[in-house]
PDB file of C-alpha atoms in Angstrom:
ATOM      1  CA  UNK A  19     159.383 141.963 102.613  1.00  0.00           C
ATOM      2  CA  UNK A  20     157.542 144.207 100.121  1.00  0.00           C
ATOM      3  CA  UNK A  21     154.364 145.920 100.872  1.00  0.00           C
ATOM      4  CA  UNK A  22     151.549 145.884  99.105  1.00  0.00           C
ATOM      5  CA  UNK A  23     150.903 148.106  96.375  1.00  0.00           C
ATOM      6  CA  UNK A  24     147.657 147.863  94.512  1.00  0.00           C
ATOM      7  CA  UNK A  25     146.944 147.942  90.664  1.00  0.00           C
ATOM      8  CA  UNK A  26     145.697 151.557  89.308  1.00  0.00           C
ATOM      9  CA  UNK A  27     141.835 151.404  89.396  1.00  0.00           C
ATOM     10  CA  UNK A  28     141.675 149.166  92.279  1.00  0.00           C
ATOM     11  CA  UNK A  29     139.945 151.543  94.825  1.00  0.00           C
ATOM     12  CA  UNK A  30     137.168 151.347  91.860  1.00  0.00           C
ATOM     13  CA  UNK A  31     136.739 147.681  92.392  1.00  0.00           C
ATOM     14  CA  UNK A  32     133.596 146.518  93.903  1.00  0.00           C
ATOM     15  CA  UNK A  33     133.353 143.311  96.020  1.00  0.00           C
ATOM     16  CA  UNK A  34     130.812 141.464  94.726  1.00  0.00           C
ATOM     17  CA  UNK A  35     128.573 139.466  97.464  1.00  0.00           C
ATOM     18  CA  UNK A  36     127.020 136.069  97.259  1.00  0.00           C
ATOM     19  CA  UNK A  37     122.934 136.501  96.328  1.00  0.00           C
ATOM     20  CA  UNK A  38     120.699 133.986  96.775  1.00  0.00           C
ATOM     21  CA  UNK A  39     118.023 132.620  94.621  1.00  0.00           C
ATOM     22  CA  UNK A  40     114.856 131.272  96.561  1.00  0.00           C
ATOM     23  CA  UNK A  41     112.397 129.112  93.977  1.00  0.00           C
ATOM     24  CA  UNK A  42     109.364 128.949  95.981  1.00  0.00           C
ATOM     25  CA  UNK A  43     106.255 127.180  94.490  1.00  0.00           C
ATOM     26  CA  UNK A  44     102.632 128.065  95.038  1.00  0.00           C
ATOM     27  CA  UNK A  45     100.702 126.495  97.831  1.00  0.00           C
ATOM     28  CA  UNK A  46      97.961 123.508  97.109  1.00  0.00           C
ATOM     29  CA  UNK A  47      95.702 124.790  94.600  1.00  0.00           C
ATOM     30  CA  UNK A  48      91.964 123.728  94.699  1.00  0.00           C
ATOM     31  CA  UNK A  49      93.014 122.213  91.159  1.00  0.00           C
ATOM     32  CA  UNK A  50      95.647 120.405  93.253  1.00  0.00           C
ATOM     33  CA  UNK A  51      93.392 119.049  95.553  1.00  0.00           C
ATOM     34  CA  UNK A  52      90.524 117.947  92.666  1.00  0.00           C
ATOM     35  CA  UNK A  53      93.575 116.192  90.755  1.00  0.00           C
ATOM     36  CA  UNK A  54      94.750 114.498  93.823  1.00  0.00           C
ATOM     37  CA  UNK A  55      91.418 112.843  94.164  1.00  0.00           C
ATOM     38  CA  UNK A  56      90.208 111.972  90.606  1.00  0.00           C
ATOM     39  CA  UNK A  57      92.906 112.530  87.878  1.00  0.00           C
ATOM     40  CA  UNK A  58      90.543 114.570  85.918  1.00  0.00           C
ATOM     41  CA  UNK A  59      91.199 118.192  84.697  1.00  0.00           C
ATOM     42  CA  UNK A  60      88.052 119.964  87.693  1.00  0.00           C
ATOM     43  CA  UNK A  61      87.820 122.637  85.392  1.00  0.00           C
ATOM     44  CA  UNK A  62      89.357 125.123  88.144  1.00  0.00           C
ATOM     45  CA  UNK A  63      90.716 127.764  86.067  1.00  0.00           C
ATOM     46  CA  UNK A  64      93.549 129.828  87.115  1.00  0.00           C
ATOM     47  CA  UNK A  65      92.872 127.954  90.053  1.00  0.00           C
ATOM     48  CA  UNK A  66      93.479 129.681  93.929  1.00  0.00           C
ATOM     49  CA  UNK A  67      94.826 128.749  97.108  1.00  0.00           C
ATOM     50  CA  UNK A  68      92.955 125.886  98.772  1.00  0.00           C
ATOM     51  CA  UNK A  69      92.452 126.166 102.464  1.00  0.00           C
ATOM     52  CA  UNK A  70      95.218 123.674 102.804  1.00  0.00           C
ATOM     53  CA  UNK A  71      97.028 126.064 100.337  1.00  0.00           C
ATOM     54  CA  UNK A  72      96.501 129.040 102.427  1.00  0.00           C
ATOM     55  CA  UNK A  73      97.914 127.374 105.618  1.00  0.00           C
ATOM     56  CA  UNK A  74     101.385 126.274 103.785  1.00  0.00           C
ATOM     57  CA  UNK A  75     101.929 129.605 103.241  1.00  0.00           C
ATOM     58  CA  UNK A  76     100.757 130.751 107.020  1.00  0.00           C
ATOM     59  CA  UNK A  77     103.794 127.802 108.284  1.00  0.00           C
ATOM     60  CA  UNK A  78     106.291 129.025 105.605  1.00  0.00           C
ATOM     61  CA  UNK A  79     106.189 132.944 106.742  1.00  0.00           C
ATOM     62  CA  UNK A  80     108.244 132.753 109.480  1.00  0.00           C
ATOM     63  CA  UNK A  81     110.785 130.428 107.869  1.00  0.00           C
ATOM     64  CA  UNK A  82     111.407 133.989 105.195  1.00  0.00           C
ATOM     65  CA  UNK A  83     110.857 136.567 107.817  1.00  0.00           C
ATOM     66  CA  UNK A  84     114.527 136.628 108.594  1.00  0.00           C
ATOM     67  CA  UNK A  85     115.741 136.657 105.017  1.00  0.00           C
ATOM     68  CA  UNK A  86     116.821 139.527 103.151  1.00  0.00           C
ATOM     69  CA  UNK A  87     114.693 139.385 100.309  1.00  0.00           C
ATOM     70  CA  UNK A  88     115.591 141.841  97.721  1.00  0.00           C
ATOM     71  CA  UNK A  89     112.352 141.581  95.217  1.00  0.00           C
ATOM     72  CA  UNK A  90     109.660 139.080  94.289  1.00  0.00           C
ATOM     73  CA  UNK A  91     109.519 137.540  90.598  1.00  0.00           C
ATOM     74  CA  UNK A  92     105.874 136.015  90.700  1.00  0.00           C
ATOM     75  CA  UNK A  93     103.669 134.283  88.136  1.00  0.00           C
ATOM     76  CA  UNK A  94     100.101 136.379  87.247  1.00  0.00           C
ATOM     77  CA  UNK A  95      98.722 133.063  88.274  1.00  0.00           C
ATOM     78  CA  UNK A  96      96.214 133.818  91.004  1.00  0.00           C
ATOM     79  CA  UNK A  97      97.688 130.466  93.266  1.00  0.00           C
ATOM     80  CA  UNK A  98     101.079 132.140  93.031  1.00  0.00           C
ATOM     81  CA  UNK A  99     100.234 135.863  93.360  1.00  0.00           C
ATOM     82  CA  UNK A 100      98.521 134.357  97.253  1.00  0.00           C
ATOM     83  CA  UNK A 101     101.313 132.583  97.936  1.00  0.00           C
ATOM     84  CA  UNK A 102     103.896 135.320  97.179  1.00  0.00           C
ATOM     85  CA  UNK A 103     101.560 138.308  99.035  1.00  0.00           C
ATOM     86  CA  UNK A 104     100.888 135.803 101.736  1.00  0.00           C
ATOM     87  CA  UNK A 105     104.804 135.543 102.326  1.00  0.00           C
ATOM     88  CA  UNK A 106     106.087 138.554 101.417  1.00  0.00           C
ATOM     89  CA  UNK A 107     103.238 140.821 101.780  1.00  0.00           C
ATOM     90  CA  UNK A 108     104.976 142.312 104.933  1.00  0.00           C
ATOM     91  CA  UNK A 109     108.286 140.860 104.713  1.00  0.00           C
ATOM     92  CA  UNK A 110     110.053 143.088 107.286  1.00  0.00           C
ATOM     93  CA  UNK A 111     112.719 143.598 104.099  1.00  0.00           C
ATOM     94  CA  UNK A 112     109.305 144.704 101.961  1.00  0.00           C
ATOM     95  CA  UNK A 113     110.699 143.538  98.376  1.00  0.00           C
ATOM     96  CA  UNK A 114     108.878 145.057  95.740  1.00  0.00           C
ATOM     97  CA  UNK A 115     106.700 142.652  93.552  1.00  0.00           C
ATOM     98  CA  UNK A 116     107.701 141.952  89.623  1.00  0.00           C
ATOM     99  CA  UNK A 117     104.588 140.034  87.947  1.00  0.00           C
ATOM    100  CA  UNK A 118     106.261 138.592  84.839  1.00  0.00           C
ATOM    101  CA  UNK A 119     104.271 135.974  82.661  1.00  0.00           C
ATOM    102  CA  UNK A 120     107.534 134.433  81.716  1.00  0.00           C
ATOM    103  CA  UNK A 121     107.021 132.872  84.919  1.00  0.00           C
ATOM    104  CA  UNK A 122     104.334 130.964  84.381  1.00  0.00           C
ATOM    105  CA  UNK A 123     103.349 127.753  84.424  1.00  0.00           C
ATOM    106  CA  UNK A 124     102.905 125.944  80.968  1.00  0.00           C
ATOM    107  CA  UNK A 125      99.179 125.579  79.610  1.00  0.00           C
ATOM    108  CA  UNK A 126      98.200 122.214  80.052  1.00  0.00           C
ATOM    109  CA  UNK A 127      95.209 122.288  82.287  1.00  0.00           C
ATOM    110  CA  UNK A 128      92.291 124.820  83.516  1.00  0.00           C
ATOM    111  CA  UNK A 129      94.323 126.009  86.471  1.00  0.00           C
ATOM    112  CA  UNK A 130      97.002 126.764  84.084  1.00  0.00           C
ATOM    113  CA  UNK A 131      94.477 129.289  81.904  1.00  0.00           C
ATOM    114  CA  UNK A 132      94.842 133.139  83.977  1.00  0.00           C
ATOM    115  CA  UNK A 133      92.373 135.812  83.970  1.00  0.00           C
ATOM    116  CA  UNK A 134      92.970 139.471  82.707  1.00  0.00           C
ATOM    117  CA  UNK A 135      94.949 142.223  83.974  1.00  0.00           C
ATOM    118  CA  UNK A 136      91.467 143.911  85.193  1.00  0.00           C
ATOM    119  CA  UNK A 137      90.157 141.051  86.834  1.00  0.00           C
ATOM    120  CA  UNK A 138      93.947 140.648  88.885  1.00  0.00           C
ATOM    121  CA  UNK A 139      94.446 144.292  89.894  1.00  0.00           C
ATOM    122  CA  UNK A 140      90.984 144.329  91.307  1.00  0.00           C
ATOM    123  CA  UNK A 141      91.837 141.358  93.811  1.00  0.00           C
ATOM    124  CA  UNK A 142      95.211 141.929  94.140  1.00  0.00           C
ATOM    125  CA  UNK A 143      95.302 145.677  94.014  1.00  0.00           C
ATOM    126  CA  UNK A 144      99.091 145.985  95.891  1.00  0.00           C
ATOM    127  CA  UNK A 145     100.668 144.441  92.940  1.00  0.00           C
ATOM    128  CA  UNK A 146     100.959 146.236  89.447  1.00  0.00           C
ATOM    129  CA  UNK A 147      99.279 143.903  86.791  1.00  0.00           C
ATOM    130  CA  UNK A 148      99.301 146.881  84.270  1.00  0.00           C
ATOM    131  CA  UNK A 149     102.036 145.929  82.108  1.00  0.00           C
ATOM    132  CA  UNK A 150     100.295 142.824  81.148  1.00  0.00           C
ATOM    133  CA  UNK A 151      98.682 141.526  77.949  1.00  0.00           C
ATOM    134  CA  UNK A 152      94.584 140.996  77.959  1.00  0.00           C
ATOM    135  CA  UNK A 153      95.730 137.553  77.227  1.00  0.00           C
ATOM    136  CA  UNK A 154      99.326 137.485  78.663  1.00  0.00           C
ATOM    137  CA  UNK A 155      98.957 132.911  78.841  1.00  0.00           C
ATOM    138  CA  UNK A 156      98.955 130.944  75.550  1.00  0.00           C
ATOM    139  CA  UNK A 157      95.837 130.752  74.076  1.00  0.00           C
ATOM    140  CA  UNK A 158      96.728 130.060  70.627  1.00  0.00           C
ATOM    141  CA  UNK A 159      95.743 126.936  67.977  1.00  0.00           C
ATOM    142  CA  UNK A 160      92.583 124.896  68.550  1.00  0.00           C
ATOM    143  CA  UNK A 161      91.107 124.369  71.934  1.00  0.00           C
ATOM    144  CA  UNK A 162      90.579 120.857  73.370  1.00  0.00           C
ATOM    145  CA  UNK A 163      87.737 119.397  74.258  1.00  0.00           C
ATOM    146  CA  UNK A 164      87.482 121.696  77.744  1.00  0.00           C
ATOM    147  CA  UNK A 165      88.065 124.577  75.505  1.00  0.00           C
ATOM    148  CA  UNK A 166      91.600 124.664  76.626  1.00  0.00           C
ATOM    149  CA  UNK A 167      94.623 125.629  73.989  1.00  0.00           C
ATOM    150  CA  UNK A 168      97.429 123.377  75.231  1.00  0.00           C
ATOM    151  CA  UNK A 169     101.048 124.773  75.094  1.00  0.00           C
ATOM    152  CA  UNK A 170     103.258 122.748  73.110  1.00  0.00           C
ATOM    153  CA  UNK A 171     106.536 121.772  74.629  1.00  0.00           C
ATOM    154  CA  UNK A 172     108.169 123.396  71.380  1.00  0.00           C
ATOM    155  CA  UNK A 173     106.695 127.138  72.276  1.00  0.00           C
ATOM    156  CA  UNK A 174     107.529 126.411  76.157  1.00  0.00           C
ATOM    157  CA  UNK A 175     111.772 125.299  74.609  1.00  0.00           C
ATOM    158  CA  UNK A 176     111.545 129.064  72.393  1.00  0.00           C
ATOM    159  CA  UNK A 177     110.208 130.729  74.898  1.00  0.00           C
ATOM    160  CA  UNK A 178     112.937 129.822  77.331  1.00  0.00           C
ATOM    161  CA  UNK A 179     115.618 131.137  75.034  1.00  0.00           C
ATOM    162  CA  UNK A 180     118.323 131.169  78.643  1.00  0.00           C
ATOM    163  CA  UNK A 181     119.022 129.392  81.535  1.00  0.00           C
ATOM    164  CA  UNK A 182     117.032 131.799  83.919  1.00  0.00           C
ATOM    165  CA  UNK A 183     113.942 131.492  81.555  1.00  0.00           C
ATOM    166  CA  UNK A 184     114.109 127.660  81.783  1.00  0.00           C
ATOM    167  CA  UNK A 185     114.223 127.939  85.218  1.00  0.00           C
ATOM    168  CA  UNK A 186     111.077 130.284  85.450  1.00  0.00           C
ATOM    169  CA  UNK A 187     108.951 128.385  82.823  1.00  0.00           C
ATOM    170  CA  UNK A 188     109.328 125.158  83.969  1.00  0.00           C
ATOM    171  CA  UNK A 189     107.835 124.398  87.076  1.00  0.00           C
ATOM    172  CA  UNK A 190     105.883 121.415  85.706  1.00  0.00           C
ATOM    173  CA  UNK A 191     109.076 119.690  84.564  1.00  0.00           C
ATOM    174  CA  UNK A 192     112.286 118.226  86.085  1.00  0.00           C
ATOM    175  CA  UNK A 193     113.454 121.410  87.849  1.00  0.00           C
ATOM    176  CA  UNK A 194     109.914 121.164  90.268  1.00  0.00           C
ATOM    177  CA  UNK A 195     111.598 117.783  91.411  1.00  0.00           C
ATOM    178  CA  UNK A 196     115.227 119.340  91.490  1.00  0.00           C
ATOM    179  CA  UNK A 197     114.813 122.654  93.446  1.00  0.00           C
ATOM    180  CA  UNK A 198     113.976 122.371  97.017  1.00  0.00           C
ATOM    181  CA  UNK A 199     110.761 123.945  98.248  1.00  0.00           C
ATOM    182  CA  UNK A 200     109.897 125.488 101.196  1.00  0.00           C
ATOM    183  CA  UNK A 201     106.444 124.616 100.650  1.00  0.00           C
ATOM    184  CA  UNK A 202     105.618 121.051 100.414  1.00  0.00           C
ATOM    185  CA  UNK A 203     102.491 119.110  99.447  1.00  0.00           C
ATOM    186  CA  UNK A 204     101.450 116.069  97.975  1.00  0.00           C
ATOM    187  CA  UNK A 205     102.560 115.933  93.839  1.00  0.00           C
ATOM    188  CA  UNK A 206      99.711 115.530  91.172  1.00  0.00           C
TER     189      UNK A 206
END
């Protein structure tokens, strides 16, 4: 029997672990809960955390705590930024927080419409909101009737030029119905 004799370079070779990808969505929104009860747009824009909102993500903490979270991608939206503070906030693993507008929700509604940079650093002064445009949601072409500029599908398809893009910028499509969520509540 021979021994083993490994290939030049091989003490350079890395093993590469397993990572996990956790898609969490936001908590009930107070647009959530308006929309539930009359299918009308309530005019909530960039809509927060209902009460009901805020106590999904009190249950779901301790289902993370043990997790090794590495870092937080999170929507400017001020639903999601709650939700991701409220559950990672003090994560024992304390992932730093990336606030990307790619991963945001499409423009459809009010809740869907965020607020500046200024206005989210001064309530959510933990995460950096520096990086971000004035304007960083669409907001181009003629507003609607509620003075909202809904997002074609088209920009939402460029936008996503990969995989991991669709993933982020769909949330109101088929991947909300295909990723399991650790927070549940009734759909809109």
């Amino acid at each position: 029997a021979g021994s083993f004799h490994p290939p030049p370079g091989w003490a350079t070779l890395r093993i590469m672990t397993a990572k996990t990808i956790l898609c969490i969505r936001h908590g009930e929104s107070t647009f959530n809960r308006a929309w539930r009860a009359t299918p009308v747009d309530p005019l909530h824009f960039d809509a927060p955390l209902s009460e009901t909102g805020h106590e999904q993500v009190r249950q779901a903490r301790p289902t993370l705590a043990d997790l090794p979270v590495e870092i937080v991608i999170v929507s400017p939206l001020t639903r999601a930024l709650q939700t991701a503070l409220g559950l990672f906030g003090e994560h024992p693993s304390a992932p730093p927080m990336l606030v990307a507008h790619l991963a945001r929700e499409r423009v459809e509604n009010s809740c869907d419409v965020g607020r500046s940079p200024v206005l989210l650093a001064a309530e959510f002064p933990s995460v950096d909101v520096a990086h971000l445009d004035d304007v960083w949601w669409h907001a181009e072409g003629e507003a609607d009737e509620r003075g909202i500029c809904v997002e074609p599908l088209e920009a939402v398809v460029e936008r996503g030029s990969s995989p991991a893009r669709a993933v982020l910028e769909s949330w109101n499509g088929p991947w909300q119905k295909a990723i399991p969520k650790l927070i549940e509540y009734a759909k809109y």
